[in-house]
mmCIF file of C-alpha atoms in Angstrom:
data_model
loop_
_atom_site.group_PDB
_atom_site.id
_atom_site.type_symbol
_atom_site.label_atom_id
_atom_site.label_comp_id
_atom_site.label_asym_id
_atom_site.label_seq_id
_atom_site.Cartn_x
_atom_site.Cartn_y
_atom_site.Cartn_z
ATOM 1 C CA UNK A 1 0.000 0.000 0.000
ATOM 2 C CA UNK A 2 1.362 3.438 -0.942
ATOM 3 C CA UNK A 3 1.637 6.286 1.525
ATOM 4 C CA UNK A 4 -1.042 8.234 -0.307
ATOM 5 C CA UNK A 5 -3.651 5.500 0.171
ATOM 6 C CA UNK A 6 -3.158 5.303 3.923
ATOM 7 C CA UNK A 7 -5.123 7.418 6.363
ATOM 8 C CA UNK A 8 -2.898 10.385 7.266
ATOM 9 C CA UNK A 9 -1.506 10.168 10.756
ATOM 10 C CA UNK A 10 -0.777 12.957 13.222
ATOM 11 C CA UNK A 11 2.934 12.806 13.815
ATOM 12 C CA UNK A 12 5.640 14.614 15.741
ATOM 13 C CA UNK A 13 8.314 13.690 13.243
ATOM 14 C CA UNK A 14 8.347 17.251 11.948
ATOM 15 C CA UNK A 15 9.861 18.339 15.273
ATOM 16 C CA UNK A 16 12.776 15.928 15.089
ATOM 17 C CA UNK A 17 16.119 17.157 13.788
ATOM 18 C CA UNK A 18 17.055 15.288 10.583
ATOM 19 C CA UNK A 19 20.280 13.298 10.467
ATOM 20 C CA UNK A 20 22.947 14.960 8.332
ATOM 21 C CA UNK A 21 23.565 13.191 5.048
ATOM 22 C CA UNK A 22 24.725 13.838 1.538
ATOM 23 C CA UNK A 23 22.109 14.257 -1.164
ATOM 24 C CA UNK A 24 22.888 14.016 -4.839
ATOM 25 C CA UNK A 25 21.663 16.995 -6.960
ATOM 26 C CA UNK A 26 19.521 14.691 -9.135
ATOM 27 C CA UNK A 27 17.717 13.340 -6.073
ATOM 28 C CA UNK A 28 17.065 16.890 -4.825
ATOM 29 C CA UNK A 29 15.552 17.879 -8.156
ATOM 30 C CA UNK A 30 13.408 14.730 -8.239
ATOM 31 C CA UNK A 31 12.042 15.286 -4.743
ATOM 32 C CA UNK A 32 11.338 18.958 -5.485
ATOM 33 C CA UNK A 33 9.360 18.003 -8.586
ATOM 34 C CA UNK A 34 7.276 15.491 -6.648
ATOM 35 C CA UNK A 35 6.523 18.011 -3.912
ATOM 36 C CA UNK A 36 5.498 20.666 -6.437
ATOM 37 C CA UNK A 37 3.195 18.270 -8.270
ATOM 38 C CA UNK A 38 1.345 17.237 -5.135
ATOM 39 C CA UNK A 39 1.203 20.490 -3.185
ATOM 40 C CA UNK A 40 -1.839 22.016 -4.891
ATOM 41 C CA UNK A 41 -4.072 18.995 -4.431
ATOM 42 C CA UNK A 42 -2.915 18.355 -0.874
ATOM 43 C CA UNK A 43 -3.642 21.956 0.109
ATOM 44 C CA UNK A 44 -7.371 21.255 0.080
ATOM 45 C CA UNK A 45 -7.363 17.490 0.557
ATOM 46 C CA UNK A 46 -6.473 17.568 4.243
ATOM 47 C CA UNK A 47 -6.716 14.798 6.794
ATOM 48 C CA UNK A 48 -9.066 14.569 9.731
ATOM 49 C CA UNK A 49 -6.038 15.333 11.934
ATOM 50 C CA UNK A 50 -6.275 19.007 10.888
ATOM 51 C CA UNK A 51 -7.997 21.618 12.996
ATOM 52 C CA UNK A 52 -10.156 22.844 10.113
ATOM 53 C CA UNK A 53 -11.115 26.165 11.667
ATOM 54 C CA UNK A 54 -14.311 28.044 10.950
ATOM 55 C CA UNK A 55 -13.526 29.748 7.654
ATOM 56 C CA UNK A 56 -14.249 28.629 4.134
ATOM 57 C CA UNK A 57 -12.355 29.691 1.024
ATOM 58 C CA UNK A 58 -10.594 33.030 1.148
ATOM 59 C CA UNK A 59 -12.885 36.030 0.923
ATOM 60 C CA UNK A 60 -16.105 36.913 2.721
ATOM 61 C CA UNK A 61 -18.241 33.788 2.985
ATOM 62 C CA UNK A 62 -20.976 35.415 5.140
ATOM 63 C CA UNK A 63 -21.524 32.213 7.073
ATOM 64 C CA UNK A 64 -22.309 31.507 10.700
ATOM 65 C CA UNK A 65 -20.760 28.546 12.507
ATOM 66 C CA UNK A 66 -22.821 27.139 15.363
ATOM 67 C CA UNK A 67 -21.541 25.514 18.527
ATOM 68 C CA UNK A 68 -22.121 22.147 16.818
ATOM 69 C CA UNK A 69 -19.545 23.011 14.151
ATOM 70 C CA UNK A 70 -22.089 23.357 11.349
ATOM 71 C CA UNK A 71 -21.621 26.435 9.173
ATOM 72 C CA UNK A 72 -24.748 27.884 7.502
ATOM 73 C CA UNK A 73 -25.251 30.728 5.049
ATOM 74 C CA UNK A 74 -28.360 32.948 4.750
ATOM 75 C CA UNK A 75 -30.114 32.309 1.460
ATOM 76 C CA UNK A 76 -29.380 35.789 0.110
ATOM 77 C CA UNK A 77 -25.623 35.417 0.723
ATOM 78 C CA UNK A 78 -25.019 31.957 -0.727
ATOM 79 C CA UNK A 79 -22.447 31.315 -3.439
ATOM 80 C CA UNK A 80 -22.833 28.870 -6.341
ATOM 81 C CA UNK A 81 -21.327 25.434 -5.984
ATOM 82 C CA UNK A 82 -18.680 24.689 -8.606
ATOM 83 C CA UNK A 83 -19.189 22.543 -11.672
ATOM 84 C CA UNK A 84 -18.644 19.039 -10.339
ATOM 85 C CA UNK A 85 -18.592 16.372 -12.981
ATOM 86 C CA UNK A 86 -16.545 13.329 -13.855
ATOM 87 C CA UNK A 87 -16.401 9.555 -13.619
ATOM 88 C CA UNK A 88 -17.900 7.686 -10.713
ATOM 89 C CA UNK A 89 -16.246 4.781 -8.936
ATOM 90 C CA UNK A 90 -18.235 2.503 -11.246
ATOM 91 C CA UNK A 91 -16.896 4.313 -14.324
ATOM 92 C CA UNK A 92 -20.106 6.140 -15.226
ATOM 93 C CA UNK A 93 -20.313 9.833 -16.124
ATOM 94 C CA UNK A 94 -21.942 12.056 -13.491
ATOM 95 C CA UNK A 95 -22.691 15.774 -13.790
ATOM 96 C CA UNK A 96 -24.007 17.734 -10.814
ATOM 97 C CA UNK A 97 -25.798 20.085 -13.217
ATOM 98 C CA UNK A 98 -28.367 17.329 -13.738
ATOM 99 C CA UNK A 99 -29.471 17.808 -10.111
ATOM 100 C CA UNK A 100 -30.424 21.476 -10.488
ATOM 101 C CA UNK A 101 -33.736 22.055 -8.715
ATOM 102 C CA UNK A 102 -32.967 19.405 -6.098
ATOM 103 C CA UNK A 103 -31.169 19.633 -2.760
ATOM 104 C CA UNK A 104 -27.800 17.899 -2.972
ATOM 105 C CA UNK A 105 -25.724 16.484 -0.128
ATOM 106 C CA UNK A 106 -22.030 16.321 -1.044
ATOM 107 C CA UNK A 107 -19.827 14.120 1.117
ATOM 108 C CA UNK A 108 -16.044 14.047 0.705
ATOM 109 C CA UNK A 109 -14.619 10.742 1.915
ATOM 110 C CA UNK A 110 -11.915 8.128 1.589
ATOM 111 C CA UNK A 111 -11.947 4.404 2.311
ATOM 112 C CA UNK A 112 -8.797 4.885 4.443
ATOM 113 C CA UNK A 113 -10.537 7.483 6.667
ATOM 114 C CA UNK A 114 -11.743 6.181 10.053
ATOM 115 C CA UNK A 115 -14.185 9.104 10.654
ATOM 116 C CA UNK A 116 -15.647 8.418 7.197
ATOM 117 C CA UNK A 117 -16.376 4.850 8.268
ATOM 118 C CA UNK A 118 -17.952 6.095 11.481
ATOM 119 C CA UNK A 119 -20.386 8.407 9.669
ATOM 120 C CA UNK A 120 -21.169 6.168 6.684
ATOM 121 C CA UNK A 121 -24.196 4.389 8.256
ATOM 122 C CA UNK A 122 -25.688 7.789 9.149
ATOM 123 C CA UNK A 123 -25.324 9.106 5.608
ATOM 124 C CA UNK A 124 -26.834 5.910 4.186
ATOM 125 C CA UNK A 125 -29.804 6.072 6.566
ATOM 126 C CA UNK A 126 -30.610 9.711 5.784
ATOM 127 C CA UNK A 127 -30.057 9.222 2.046
ATOM 128 C CA UNK A 128 -32.596 6.410 1.967
ATOM 129 C CA UNK A 129 -35.090 8.375 4.079
ATOM 130 C CA UNK A 130 -34.755 11.499 1.908
ATOM 131 C CA UNK A 131 -34.949 9.766 -1.463
ATOM 132 C CA UNK A 132 -38.590 10.785 -1.939
ATOM 133 C CA UNK A 133 -38.036 14.435 -1.033
ATOM 134 C CA UNK A 134 -36.123 15.604 -4.124
ATOM 135 C CA UNK A 135 -32.825 15.165 -2.296
ATOM 136 C CA UNK A 136 -29.779 13.626 -3.946
ATOM 137 C CA UNK A 137 -26.596 12.430 -2.269
ATOM 138 C CA UNK A 138 -23.263 12.467 -4.102
ATOM 139 C CA UNK A 139 -19.942 11.326 -2.692
ATOM 140 C CA UNK A 140 -16.508 12.587 -3.690
ATOM 141 C CA UNK A 141 -13.997 9.833 -3.077
ATOM 142 C CA UNK A 142 -10.467 11.160 -2.711
ATOM 143 C CA UNK A 143 -6.922 9.917 -2.045
ATOM 144 C CA UNK A 144 -7.770 6.317 -2.827
ATOM 145 C CA UNK A 145 -5.131 5.317 -5.391
ATOM 146 C CA UNK A 146 -7.487 2.780 -6.976
ATOM 147 C CA UNK A 147 -11.234 2.288 -7.005
ATOM 148 C CA UNK A 148 -11.140 -1.202 -5.436
ATOM 149 C CA UNK A 149 -10.976 -0.181 -1.738
ATOM 150 C CA UNK A 150 -13.587 2.538 -2.312
ATOM 151 C CA UNK A 151 -15.963 0.097 -4.017
ATOM 152 C CA UNK A 152 -15.446 -2.333 -1.140
ATOM 153 C CA UNK A 153 -16.328 0.493 1.270
ATOM 154 C CA UNK A 154 -19.563 1.181 -0.623
ATOM 155 C CA UNK A 155 -20.469 -2.499 -0.610
ATOM 156 C CA UNK A 156 -19.737 -2.862 3.107
ATOM 157 C CA UNK A 157 -22.006 0.045 4.057
ATOM 158 C CA UNK A 158 -24.606 -0.531 1.320
ATOM 159 C CA UNK A 159 -24.146 3.006 -0.017
ATOM 160 C CA UNK A 160 -27.106 3.748 -2.337
ATOM 161 C CA UNK A 161 -25.699 6.850 -4.056
ATOM 162 C CA UNK A 162 -22.821 7.422 -6.512
ATOM 163 C CA UNK A 163 -19.407 8.862 -5.746
ATOM 164 C CA UNK A 164 -17.173 10.795 -8.102
ATOM 165 C CA UNK A 165 -13.655 9.361 -8.172
ATOM 166 C CA UNK A 166 -11.206 12.170 -7.388
ATOM 167 C CA UNK A 167 -7.930 10.616 -6.191
ATOM 168 C CA UNK A 168 -5.864 13.812 -6.555
ATOM 169 C CA UNK A 169 -8.421 16.204 -5.045
ATOM 170 C CA UNK A 170 -8.894 18.185 -8.263
ATOM 171 C CA UNK A 171 -12.653 18.579 -7.771
ATOM 172 C CA UNK A 172 -12.071 20.290 -4.420
ATOM 173 C CA UNK A 173 -9.882 22.858 -6.170
ATOM 174 C CA UNK A 174 -12.924 23.952 -8.200
ATOM 175 C CA UNK A 175 -14.545 25.609 -5.168
ATOM 176 C CA UNK A 176 -14.173 29.346 -5.753
ATOM 177 C CA UNK A 177 -12.992 32.119 -3.478
ATOM 178 C CA UNK A 178 -15.641 33.079 -0.942
ATOM 179 C CA UNK A 179 -17.366 29.690 -0.785
ATOM 180 C CA UNK A 180 -17.571 27.107 1.972
ATOM 181 C CA UNK A 181 -15.023 24.705 0.549
ATOM 182 C CA UNK A 182 -13.993 21.231 1.725
ATOM 183 C CA UNK A 183 -11.038 21.652 4.085
ATOM 184 C CA UNK A 184 -10.970 18.273 5.784
ATOM 185 C CA UNK A 185 -11.884 14.660 5.198
ATOM 186 C CA UNK A 186 -14.696 14.001 5.835
ATOM 187 C CA UNK A 187 -16.549 17.148 4.808
ATOM 188 C CA UNK A 188 -20.282 17.364 4.110
ATOM 189 C CA UNK A 189 -21.782 20.219 2.093
ATOM 190 C CA UNK A 190 -25.467 20.954 1.445
ATOM 191 C CA UNK A 191 -26.296 22.556 -1.917
ATOM 192 C CA UNK A 192 -29.726 24.168 -2.238
ATOM 193 C CA UNK A 193 -32.187 23.906 -5.134
ATOM 194 C CA UNK A 194 -30.582 26.911 -6.829
ATOM 195 C CA UNK A 195 -27.216 25.196 -6.898
ATOM 196 C CA UNK A 196 -25.780 27.317 -4.081
ATOM 197 C CA UNK A 197 -23.890 26.224 -0.975
ATOM 198 C CA UNK A 198 -26.150 26.410 2.080
ATOM 199 C CA UNK A 199 -24.216 24.580 4.813
ATOM 200 C CA UNK A 200 -20.978 22.770 5.584
ATOM 201 C CA UNK A 201 -19.607 20.489 8.311
ATOM 202 C CA UNK A 202 -15.902 19.701 8.674
ATOM 203 C CA UNK A 203 -16.453 16.602 10.768
ATOM 204 C CA UNK A 204 -17.935 13.132 10.831
ATOM 205 C CA UNK A 205 -21.690 13.561 11.241
ATOM 206 C CA UNK A 206 -24.209 11.803 13.423
ATOM 207 C CA UNK A 207 -27.620 11.147 11.926
ATOM 208 C CA UNK A 208 -29.107 13.986 14.000
ATOM 209 C CA UNK A 209 -26.479 16.519 12.886
ATOM 210 C CA UNK A 210 -26.921 15.585 9.253
ATOM 211 C CA UNK A 211 -30.683 16.033 9.507
ATOM 212 C CA UNK A 212 -30.123 19.363 11.284
ATOM 213 C CA UNK A 213 -28.094 20.526 8.280
ATOM 214 C CA UNK A 214 -30.385 19.110 5.635
ATOM 215 C CA UNK A 215 -33.959 19.595 6.848
ATOM 216 C CA UNK A 216 -34.027 23.450 6.838
ATOM 217 C CA UNK A 217 -32.748 23.512 3.246
ATOM 218 C CA UNK A 218 -35.288 20.910 2.141
ATOM 219 C CA UNK A 219 -38.048 23.005 3.780
ATOM 220 C CA UNK A 220 -37.099 26.136 1.812
ATOM 221 C CA UNK A 221 -39.465 27.319 -0.906
#
C-alpha cells in the first residue's frame, strides 16, 4: 500500500532534527518536482487530523458557525457550488448540473478514513429516508489510489448513491474564493435547489447533525 492511500496520521516527526547526510543533486531535483506536483491537491485534501477552523475559502463567505460546528449561510448570501462532474467509482459519467432544482448532499470521503467509516451508516440512513423528497446524495472519493478499496467500502455500508472518483483532489480545487469549501476529510456540504452552498460540516456527522443541516434547506421554498 502506498503512503497516499493510507489514512494520514498525526505525527511529531516534523519536530525531530534530521540526520545529516549527503544528497545528490539529481535526487534533490526529483524530490522537489514530486513536492510541487502534489502540493496544490494536498492543500485542500487535508486529513481529519487538521484543525479545520471556521472559515471557508478566502474572501467573505458570510456564514455563521454554530456551537455544533455546522456552518450555515443565509439564502441571500449563498455562493454557487462549482461545476462538479466526472467519472464515478463505477466508471459512469456524473454531472451535478443534472441535479439542479434538487437539494444535494455532497460528502467528501476516503476508504482509508476512520471518521468516514464512522459516519457512513448515518449518511446511508438519511439518504434512503430522503430519497422521496427531491434530495440527492453524491460522494466525492479522494486519495484512494485505486477504485477497489472505495468500491469495497460502498459495498460494506450498502451506499445507495454514486461517488465521483477524485484521487488527486482536483474537484475540491474547483470551489471558488468566498465559498464554503472542503477543508478536511470528511466534509459534508449541502447545496440548495438553486445550486448554491447552504451549509458545511468539517467533521464526521451523526444522523441527528446531518438532519439538522439538511432539513431546513429541504423546507425552503
